[in-house]
Coordinates of N, CA, C and O in Angstrom, one line a residue:
X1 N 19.1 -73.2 -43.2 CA 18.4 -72.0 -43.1 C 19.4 -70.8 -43.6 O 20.5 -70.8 -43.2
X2 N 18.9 -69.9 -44.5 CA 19.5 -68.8 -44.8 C 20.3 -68.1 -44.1 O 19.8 -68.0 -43.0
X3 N 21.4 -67.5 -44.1 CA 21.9 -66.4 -43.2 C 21.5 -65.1 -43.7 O 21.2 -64.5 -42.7
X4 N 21.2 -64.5 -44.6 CA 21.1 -63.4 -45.0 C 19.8 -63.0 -44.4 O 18.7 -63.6 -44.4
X5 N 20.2 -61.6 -43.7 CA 18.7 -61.4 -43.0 C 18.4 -59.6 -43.6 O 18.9 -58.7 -42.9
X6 N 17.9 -59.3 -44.3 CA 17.7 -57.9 -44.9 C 17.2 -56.8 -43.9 O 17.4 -55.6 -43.8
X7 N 16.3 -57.8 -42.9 CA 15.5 -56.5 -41.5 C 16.9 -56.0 -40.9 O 17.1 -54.8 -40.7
X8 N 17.9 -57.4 -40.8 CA 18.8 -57.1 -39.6 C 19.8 -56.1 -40.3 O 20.2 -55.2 -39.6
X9 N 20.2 -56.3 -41.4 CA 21.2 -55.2 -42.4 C 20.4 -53.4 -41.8 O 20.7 -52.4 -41.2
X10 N 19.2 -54.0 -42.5 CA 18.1 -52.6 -41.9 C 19.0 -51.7 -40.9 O 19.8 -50.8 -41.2
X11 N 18.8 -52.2 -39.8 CA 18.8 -52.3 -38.3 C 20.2 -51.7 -37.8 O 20.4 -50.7 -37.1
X12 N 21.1 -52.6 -38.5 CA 22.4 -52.4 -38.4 C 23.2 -50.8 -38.7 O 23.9 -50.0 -38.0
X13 N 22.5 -50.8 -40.4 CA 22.6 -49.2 -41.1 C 21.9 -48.2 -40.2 O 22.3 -47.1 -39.9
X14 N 21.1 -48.6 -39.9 CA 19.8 -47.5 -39.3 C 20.8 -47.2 -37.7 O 20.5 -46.0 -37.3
X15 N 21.6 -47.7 -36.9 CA 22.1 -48.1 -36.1 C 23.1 -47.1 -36.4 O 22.9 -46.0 -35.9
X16 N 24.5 -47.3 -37.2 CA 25.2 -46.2 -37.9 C 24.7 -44.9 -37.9 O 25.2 -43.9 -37.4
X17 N 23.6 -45.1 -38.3 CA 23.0 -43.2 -38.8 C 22.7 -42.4 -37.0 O 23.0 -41.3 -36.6
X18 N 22.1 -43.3 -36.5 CA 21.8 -43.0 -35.2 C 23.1 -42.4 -34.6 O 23.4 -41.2 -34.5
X19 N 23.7 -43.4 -34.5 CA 25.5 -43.2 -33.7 C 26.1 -41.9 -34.0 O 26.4 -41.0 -33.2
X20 N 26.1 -41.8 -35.6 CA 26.5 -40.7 -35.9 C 25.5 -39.4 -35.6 O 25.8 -38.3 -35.1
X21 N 24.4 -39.7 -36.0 CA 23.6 -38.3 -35.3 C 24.1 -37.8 -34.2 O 24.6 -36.7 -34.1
X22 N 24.1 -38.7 -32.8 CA 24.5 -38.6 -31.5 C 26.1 -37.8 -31.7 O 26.3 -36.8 -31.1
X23 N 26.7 -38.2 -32.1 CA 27.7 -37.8 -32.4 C 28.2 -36.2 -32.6 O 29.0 -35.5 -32.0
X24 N 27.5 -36.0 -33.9 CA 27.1 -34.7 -34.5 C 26.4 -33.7 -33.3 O 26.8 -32.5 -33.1
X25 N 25.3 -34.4 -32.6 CA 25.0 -33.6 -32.0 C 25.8 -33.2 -30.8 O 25.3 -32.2 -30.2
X26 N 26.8 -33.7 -30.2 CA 27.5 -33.7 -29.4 C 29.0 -32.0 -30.0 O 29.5 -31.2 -29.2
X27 N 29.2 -32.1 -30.9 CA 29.4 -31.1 -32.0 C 29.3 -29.4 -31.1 O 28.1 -29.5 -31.2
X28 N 29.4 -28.7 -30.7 CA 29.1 -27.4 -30.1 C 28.7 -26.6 -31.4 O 28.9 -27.2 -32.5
X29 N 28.1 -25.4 -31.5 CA 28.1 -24.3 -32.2 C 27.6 -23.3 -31.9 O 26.8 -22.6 -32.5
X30 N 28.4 -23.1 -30.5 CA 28.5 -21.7 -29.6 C 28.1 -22.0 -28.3 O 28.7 -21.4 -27.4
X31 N 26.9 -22.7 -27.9 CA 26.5 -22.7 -26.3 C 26.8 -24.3 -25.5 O 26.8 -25.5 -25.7
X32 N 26.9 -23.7 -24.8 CA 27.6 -25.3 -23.9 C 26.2 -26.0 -23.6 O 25.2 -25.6 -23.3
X33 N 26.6 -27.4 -24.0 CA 25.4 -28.8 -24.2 C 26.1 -29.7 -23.7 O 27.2 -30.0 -24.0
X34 N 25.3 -30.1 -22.8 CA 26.1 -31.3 -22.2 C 26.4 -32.6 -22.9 O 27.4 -33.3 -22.5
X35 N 25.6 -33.0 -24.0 CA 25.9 -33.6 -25.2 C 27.2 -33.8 -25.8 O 27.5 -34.7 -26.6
X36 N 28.2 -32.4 -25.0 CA 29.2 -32.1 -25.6 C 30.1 -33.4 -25.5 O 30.7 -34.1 -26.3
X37 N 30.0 -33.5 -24.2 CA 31.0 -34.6 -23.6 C 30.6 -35.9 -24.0 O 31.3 -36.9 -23.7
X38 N 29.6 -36.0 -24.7 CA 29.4 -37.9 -24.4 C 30.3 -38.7 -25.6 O 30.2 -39.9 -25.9
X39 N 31.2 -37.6 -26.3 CA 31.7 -38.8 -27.2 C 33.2 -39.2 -25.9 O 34.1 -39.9 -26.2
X40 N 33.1 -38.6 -24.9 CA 34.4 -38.7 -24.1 C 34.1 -39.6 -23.1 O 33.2 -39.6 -22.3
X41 N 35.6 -40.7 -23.3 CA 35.5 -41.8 -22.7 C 36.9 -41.9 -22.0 O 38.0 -41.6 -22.4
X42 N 36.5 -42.7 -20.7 CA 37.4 -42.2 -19.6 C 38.0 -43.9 -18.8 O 37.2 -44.9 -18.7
X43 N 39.3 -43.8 -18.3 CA 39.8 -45.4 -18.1 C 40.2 -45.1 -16.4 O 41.1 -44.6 -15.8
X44 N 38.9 -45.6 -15.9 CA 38.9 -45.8 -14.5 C 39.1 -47.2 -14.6 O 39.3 -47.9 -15.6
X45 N 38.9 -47.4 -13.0 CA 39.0 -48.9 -12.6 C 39.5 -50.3 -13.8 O 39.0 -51.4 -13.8
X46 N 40.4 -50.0 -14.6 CA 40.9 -50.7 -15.8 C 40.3 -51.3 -16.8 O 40.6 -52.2 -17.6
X47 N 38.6 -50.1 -16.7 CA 38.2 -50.1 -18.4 C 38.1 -48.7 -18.5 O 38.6 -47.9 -17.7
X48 N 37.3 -48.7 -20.0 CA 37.0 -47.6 -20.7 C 35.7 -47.0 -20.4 O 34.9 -48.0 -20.6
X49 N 35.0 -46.1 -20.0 CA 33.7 -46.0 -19.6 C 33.5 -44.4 -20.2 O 34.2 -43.4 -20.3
X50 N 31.6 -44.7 -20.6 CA 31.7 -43.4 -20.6 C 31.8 -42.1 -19.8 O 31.7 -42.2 -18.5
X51 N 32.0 -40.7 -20.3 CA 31.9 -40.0 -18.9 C 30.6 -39.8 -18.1 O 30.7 -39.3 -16.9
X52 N 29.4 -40.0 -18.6 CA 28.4 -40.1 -17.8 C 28.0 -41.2 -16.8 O 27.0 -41.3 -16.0
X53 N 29.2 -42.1 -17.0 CA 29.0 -43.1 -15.7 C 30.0 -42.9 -15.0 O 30.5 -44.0 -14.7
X54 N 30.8 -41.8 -14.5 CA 31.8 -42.1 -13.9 C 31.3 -40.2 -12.6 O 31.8 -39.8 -11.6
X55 N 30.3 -39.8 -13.5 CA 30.4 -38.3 -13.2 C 29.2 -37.4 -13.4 O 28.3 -38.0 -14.1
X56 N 28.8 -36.4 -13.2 CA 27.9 -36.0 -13.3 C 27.9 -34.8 -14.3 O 28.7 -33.9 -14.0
X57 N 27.0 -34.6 -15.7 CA 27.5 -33.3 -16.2 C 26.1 -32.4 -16.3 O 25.0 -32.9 -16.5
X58 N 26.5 -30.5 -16.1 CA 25.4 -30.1 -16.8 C 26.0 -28.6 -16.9 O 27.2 -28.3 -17.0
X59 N 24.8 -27.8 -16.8 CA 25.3 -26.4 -18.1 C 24.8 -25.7 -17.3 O 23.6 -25.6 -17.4
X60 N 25.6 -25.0 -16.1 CA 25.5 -23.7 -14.8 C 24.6 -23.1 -15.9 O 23.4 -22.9 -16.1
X61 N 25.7 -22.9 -16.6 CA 25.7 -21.2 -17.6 C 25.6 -21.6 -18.9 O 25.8 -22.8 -19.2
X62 N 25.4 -20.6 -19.6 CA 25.5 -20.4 -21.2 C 26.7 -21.0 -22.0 O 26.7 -21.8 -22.9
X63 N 27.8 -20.6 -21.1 CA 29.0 -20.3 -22.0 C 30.2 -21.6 -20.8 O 31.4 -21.9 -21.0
X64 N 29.5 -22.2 -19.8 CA 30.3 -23.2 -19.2 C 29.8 -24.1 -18.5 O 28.9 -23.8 -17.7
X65 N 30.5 -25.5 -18.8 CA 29.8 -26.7 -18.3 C 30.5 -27.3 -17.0 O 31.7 -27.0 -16.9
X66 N 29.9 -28.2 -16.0 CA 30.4 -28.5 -15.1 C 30.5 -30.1 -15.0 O 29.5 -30.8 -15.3
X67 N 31.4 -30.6 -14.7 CA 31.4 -32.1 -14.6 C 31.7 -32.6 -13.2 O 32.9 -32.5 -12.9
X68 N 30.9 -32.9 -12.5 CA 31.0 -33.5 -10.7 C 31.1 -34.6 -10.8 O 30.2 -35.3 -11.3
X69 N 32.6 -35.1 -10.2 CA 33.4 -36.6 -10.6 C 32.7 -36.9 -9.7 O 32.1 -36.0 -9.2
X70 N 32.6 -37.8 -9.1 CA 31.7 -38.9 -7.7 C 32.5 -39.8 -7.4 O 32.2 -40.8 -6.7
X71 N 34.1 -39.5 -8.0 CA 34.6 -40.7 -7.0 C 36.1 -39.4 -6.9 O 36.0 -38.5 -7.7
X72 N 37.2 -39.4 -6.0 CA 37.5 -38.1 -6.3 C 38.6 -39.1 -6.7 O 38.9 -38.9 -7.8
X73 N 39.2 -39.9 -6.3 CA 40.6 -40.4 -7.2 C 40.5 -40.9 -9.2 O 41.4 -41.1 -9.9
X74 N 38.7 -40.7 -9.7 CA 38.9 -40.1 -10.7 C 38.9 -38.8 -11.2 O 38.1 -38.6 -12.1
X75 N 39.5 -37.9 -10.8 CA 39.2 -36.7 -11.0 C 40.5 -36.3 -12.0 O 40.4 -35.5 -13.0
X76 N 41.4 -36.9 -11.7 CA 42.7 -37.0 -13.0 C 42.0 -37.5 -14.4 O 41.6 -36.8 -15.4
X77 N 42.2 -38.6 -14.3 CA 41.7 -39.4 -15.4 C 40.3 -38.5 -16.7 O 40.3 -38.2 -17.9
X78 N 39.4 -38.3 -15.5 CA 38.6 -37.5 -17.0 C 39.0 -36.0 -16.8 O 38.1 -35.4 -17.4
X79 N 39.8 -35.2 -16.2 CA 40.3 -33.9 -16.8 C 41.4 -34.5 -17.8 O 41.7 -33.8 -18.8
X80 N 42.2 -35.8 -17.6 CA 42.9 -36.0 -18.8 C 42.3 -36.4 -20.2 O 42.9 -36.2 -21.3
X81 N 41.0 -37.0 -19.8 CA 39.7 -37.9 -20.8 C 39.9 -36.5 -21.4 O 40.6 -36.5 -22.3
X82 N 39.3 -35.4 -21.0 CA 38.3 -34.1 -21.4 C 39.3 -33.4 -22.1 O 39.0 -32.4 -22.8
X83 N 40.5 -33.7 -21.9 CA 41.7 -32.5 -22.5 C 41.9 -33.4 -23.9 O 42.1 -32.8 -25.0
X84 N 41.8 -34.9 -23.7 CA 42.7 -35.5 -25.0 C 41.3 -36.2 -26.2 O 41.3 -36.9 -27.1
X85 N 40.3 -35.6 -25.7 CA 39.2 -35.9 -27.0 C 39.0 -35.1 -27.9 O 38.0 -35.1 -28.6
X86 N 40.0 -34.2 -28.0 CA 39.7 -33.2 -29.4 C 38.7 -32.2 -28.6 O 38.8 -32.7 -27.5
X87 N 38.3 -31.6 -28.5 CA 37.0 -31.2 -28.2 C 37.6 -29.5 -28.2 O 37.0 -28.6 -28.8
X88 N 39.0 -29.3 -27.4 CA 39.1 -27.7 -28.0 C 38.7 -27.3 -26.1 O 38.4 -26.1 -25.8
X89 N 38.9 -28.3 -25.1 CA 38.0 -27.7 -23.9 C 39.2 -27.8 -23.1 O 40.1 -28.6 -23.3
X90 N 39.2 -26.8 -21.9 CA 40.4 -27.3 -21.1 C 39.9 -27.2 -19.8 O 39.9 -26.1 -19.3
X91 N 39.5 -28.3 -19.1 CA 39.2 -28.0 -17.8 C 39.9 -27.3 -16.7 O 41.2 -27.3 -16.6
X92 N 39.1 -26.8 -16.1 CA 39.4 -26.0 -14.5 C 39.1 -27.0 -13.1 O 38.0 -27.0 -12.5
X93 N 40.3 -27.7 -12.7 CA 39.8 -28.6 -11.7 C 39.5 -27.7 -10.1 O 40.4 -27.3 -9.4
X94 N 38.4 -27.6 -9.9 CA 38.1 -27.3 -8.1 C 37.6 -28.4 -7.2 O 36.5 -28.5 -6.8
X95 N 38.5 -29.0 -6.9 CA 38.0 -30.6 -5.8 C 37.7 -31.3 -6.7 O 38.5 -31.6 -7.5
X96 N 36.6 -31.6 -6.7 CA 36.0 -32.9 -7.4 C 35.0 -32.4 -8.4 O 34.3 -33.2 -9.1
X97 N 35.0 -31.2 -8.6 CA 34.3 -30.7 -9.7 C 35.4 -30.4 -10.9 O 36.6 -30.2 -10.6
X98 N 35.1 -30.3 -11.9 CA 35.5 -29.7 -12.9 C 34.7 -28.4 -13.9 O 33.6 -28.5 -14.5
X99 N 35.3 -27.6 -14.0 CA 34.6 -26.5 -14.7 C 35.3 -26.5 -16.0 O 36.6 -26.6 -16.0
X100 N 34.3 -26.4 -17.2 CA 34.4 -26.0 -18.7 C 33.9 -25.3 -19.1 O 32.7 -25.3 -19.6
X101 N 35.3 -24.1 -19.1 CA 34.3 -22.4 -20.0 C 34.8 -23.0 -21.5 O 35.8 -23.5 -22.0
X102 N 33.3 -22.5 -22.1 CA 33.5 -22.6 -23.6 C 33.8 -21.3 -24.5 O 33.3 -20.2 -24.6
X103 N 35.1 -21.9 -25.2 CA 35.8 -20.3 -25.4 C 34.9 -20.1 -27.2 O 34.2 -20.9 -27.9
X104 N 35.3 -18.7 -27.3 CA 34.2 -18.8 -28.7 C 34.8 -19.4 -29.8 O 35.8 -20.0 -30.1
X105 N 33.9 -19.0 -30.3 CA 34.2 -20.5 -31.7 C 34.6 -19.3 -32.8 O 33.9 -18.4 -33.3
X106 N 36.1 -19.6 -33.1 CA 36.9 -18.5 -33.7 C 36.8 -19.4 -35.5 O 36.1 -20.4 -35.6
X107 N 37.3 -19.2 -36.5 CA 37.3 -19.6 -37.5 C 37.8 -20.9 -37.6 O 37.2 -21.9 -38.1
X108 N 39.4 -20.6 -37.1 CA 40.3 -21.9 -36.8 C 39.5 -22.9 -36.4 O 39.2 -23.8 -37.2
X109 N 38.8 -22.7 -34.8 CA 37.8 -23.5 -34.4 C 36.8 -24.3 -34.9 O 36.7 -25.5 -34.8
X110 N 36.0 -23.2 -35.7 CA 35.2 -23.7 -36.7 C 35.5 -24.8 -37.4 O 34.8 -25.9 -37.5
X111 N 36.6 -24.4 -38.0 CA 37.2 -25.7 -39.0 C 37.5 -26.9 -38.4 O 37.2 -28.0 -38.7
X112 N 38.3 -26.5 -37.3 CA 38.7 -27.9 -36.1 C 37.4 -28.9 -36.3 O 37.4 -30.1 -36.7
X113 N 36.1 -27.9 -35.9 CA 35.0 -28.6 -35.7 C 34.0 -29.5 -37.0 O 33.2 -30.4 -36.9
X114 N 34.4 -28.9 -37.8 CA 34.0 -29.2 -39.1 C 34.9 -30.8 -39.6 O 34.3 -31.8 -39.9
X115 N 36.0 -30.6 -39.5 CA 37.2 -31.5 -39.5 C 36.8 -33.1 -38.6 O 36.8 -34.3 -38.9
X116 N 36.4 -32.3 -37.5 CA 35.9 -33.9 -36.4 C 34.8 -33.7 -37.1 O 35.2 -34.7 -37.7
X117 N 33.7 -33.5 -37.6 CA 32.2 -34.0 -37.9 C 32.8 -34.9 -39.5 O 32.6 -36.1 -39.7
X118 N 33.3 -34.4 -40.1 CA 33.6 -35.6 -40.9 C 34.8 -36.7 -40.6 O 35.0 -37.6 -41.5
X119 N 35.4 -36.7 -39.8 CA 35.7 -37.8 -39.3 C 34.4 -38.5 -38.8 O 34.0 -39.5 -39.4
X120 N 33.6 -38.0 -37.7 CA 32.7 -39.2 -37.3 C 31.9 -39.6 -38.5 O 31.6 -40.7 -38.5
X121 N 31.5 -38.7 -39.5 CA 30.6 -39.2 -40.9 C 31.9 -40.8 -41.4 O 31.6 -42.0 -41.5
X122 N 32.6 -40.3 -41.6 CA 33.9 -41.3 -42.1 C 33.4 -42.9 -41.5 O 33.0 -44.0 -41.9
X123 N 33.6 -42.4 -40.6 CA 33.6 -43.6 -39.0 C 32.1 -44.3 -39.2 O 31.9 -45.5 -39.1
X124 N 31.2 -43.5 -39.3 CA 29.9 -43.9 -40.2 C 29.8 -44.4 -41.2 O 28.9 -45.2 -41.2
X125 N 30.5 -44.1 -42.6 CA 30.2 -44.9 -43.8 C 31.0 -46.0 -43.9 O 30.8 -46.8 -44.8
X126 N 32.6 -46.2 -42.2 CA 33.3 -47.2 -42.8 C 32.1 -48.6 -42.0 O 32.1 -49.8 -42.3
X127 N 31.4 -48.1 -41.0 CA 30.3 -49.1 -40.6 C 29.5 -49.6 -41.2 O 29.2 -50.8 -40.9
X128 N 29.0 -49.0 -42.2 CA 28.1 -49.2 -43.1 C 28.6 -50.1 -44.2 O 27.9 -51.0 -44.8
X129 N 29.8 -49.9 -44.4 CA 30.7 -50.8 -45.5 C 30.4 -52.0 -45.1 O 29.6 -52.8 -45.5
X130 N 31.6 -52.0 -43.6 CA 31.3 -53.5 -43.5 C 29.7 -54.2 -43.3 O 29.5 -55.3 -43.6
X131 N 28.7 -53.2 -42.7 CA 27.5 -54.2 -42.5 C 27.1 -54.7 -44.2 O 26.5 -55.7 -44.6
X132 N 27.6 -53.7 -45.2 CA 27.0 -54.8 -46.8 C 28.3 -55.5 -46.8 O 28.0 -56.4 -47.6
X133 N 29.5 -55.7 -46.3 CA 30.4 -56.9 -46.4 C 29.6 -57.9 -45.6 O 29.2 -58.8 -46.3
X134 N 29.3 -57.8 -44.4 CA 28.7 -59.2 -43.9 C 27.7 -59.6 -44.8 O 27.6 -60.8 -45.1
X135 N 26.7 -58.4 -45.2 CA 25.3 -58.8 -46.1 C 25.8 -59.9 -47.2 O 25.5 -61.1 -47.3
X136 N 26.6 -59.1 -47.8 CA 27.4 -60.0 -49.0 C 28.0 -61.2 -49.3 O 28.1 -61.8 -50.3
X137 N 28.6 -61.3 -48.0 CA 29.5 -62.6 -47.4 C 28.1 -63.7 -47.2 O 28.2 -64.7 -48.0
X138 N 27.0 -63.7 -46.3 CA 26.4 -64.4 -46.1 C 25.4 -64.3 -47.2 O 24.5 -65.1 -47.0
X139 N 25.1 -63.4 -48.6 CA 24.5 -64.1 -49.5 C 25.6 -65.6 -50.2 O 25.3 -66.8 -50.3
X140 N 27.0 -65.0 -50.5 CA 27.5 -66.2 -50.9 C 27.7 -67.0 -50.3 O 27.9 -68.0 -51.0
X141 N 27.6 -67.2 -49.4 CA 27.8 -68.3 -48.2 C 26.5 -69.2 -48.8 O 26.5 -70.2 -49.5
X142 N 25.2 -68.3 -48.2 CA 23.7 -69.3 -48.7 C 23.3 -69.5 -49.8 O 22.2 -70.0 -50.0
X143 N 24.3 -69.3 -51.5 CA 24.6 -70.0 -52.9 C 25.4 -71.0 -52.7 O 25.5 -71.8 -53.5
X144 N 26.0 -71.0 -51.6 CA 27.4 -72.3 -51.3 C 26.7 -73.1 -51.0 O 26.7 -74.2 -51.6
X145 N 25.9 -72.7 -49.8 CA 24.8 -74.1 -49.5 C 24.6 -74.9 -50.7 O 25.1 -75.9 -51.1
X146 N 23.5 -73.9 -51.2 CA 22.6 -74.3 -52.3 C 21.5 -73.6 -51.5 O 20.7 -74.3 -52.0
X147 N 21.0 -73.1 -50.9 CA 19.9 -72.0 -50.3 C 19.3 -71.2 -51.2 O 18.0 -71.2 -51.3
X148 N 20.1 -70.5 -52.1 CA 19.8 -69.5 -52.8 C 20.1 -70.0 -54.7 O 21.0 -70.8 -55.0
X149 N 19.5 -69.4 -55.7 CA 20.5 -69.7 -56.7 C 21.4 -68.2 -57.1 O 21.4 -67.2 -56.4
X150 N 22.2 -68.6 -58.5 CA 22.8 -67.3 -58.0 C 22.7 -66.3 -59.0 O 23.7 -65.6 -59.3
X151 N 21.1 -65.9 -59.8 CA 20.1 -65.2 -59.9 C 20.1 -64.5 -58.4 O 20.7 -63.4 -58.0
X152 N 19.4 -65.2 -57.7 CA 18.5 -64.8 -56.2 C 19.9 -64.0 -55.7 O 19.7 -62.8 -55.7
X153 N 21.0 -64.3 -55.5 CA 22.4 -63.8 -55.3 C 22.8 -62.3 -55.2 O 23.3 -61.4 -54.5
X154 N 22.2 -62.6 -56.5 CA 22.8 -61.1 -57.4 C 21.7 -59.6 -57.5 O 21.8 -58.4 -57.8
X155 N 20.7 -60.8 -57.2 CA 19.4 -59.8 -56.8 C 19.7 -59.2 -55.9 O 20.1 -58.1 -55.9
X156 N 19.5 -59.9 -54.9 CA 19.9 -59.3 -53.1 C 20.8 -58.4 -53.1 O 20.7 -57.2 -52.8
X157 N 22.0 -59.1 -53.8 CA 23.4 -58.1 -53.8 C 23.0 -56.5 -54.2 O 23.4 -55.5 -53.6
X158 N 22.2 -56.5 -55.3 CA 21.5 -55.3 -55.6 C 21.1 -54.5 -54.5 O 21.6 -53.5 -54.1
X159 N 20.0 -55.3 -54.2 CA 18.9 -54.8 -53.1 C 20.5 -54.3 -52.1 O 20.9 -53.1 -52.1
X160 N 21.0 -55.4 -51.2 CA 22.3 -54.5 -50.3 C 22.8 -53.4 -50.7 O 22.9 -52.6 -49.8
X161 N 23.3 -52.9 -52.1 CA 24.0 -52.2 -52.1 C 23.1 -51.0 -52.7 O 23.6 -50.0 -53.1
X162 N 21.5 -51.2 -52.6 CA 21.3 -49.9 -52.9 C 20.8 -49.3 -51.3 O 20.8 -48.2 -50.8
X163 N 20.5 -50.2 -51.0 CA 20.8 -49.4 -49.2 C 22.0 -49.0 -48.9 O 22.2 -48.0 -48.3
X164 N 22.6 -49.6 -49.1 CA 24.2 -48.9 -48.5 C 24.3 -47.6 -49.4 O 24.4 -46.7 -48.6
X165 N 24.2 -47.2 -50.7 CA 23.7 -45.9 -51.1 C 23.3 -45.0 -50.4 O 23.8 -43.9 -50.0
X166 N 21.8 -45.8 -50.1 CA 21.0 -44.6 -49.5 C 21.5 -44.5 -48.1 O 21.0 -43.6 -47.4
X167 N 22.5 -45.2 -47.5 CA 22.3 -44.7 -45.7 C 23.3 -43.8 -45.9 O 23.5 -42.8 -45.2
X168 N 24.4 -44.3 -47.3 CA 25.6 -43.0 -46.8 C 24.9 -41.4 -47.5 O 25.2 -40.2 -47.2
X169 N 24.0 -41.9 -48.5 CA 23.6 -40.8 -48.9 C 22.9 -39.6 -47.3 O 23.0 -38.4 -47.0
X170 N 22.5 -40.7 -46.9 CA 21.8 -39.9 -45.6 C 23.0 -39.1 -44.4 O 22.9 -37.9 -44.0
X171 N 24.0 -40.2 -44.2 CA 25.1 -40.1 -43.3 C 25.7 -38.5 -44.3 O 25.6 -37.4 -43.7
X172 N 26.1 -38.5 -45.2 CA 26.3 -37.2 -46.4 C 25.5 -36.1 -46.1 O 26.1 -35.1 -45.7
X173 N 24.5 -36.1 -46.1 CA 23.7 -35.1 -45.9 C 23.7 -34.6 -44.3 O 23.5 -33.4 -44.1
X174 N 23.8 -35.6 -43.3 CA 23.1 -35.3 -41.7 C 24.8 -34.1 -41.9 O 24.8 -32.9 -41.7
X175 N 26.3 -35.1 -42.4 CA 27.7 -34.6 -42.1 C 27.4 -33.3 -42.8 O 27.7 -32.4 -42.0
X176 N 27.0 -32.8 -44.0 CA 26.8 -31.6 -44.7 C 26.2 -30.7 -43.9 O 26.9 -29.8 -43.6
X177 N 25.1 -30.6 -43.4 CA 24.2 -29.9 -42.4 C 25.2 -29.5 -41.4 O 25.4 -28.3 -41.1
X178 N 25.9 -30.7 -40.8 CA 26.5 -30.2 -39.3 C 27.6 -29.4 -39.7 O 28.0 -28.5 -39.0
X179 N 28.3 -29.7 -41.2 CA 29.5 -28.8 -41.5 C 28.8 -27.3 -41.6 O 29.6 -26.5 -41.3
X180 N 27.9 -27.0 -42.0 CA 27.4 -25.9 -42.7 C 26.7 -25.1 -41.5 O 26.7 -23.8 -41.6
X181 N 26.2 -25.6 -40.5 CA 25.6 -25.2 -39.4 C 27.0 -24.8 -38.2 O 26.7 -24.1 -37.3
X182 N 28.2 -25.4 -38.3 CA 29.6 -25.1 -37.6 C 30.0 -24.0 -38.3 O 30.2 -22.9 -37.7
X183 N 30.2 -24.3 -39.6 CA 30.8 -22.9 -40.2 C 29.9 -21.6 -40.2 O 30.3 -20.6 -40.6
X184 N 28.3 -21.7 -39.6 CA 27.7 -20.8 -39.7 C 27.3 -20.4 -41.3 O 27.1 -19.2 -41.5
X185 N 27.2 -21.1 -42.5 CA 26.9 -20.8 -44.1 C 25.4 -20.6 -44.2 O 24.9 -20.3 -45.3

């Protein structure tokens, strides 16, 4: 039986673009979103978790977010999570709450933020890479059999790599939008 599955490549890419949306939108560009936090991941009980399972977040105000730990011996751990993710945030610990004023988004900033949205696009197209390396691997694999000839091979190979085109072309454009919508252009 074939390995090469074209839905599941689909699936995989389409999968990427998602991640990265969530990602992007997680991004600030002036009002505090609780979104903010979810690329921030926190090492309680000796894993990695996200912060929405460890805590509660939301958005008092405009301009600051609040994170209510629910266990209070993590209350270290994600004001350290929250300080060492990039994010530009510096919590205010009171008990078991944590408070995040969001300071304004100065130029420097801007760029900071611009800087991480293409990293996560990066982190995006290097996913997408390997899903046409696996694509590719298991076309040659099913000419090894004899499954495929290697016409049919080379076709596919086509077909893979003009999707991987189009997803980074997409991943390109969602990273262009979020840069341009950060810098305010």
């Amino acid at each position: 039986m074939p390995q090469y599955n074209k839905a599941d490549l689909e699936r995989r890419m389409a999968g990427a673009i998602e991640a990265l949306k969530g990602d992007l939108t997680g991004l600030r560009t002036g009002r505090a979103n609780v979104q903010l936090l979810d690329p921030v991941m926190v090492t309680v009980y000796g894993a990695n978790m996200p912060l929405n399972q460890v805590a509660t977040v939301s958005a008092p105000e405009p301009r600051m977010l609040s994170v209510q730990v629910w266990d209070k011996t993590n209350v270290g751990p994600v004001d350290k999570a929250i300080r060492s993710a990039g994010l530009g945030l510096n919590p205010i610990v009171d008990g078991q709450t944590l408070r995040l004023p969001i300071p304004d988004l100065t130029e420097e900033r801007r760029k900071e933020l611009a800087k991480l949205a293409s990293k996560y696009a990066e982190g995006a197209r290097v996913a997408v890479r390997n899903v046409r390396r696996d694509g590719m691997d298991s076309l040659k694999t099913d000419e090894k059999k004899g499954e495929i000839s290697e016409d049919e091979r080379k076709r596919l190979e086509t077909e893979v790599q003009k999707l991987t085109d189009s997803t980074i072309a997409d991943i390109d454009a969602a990273a262009s939008a979020k840069e341009k919508e950060i810098l305010g252009q």
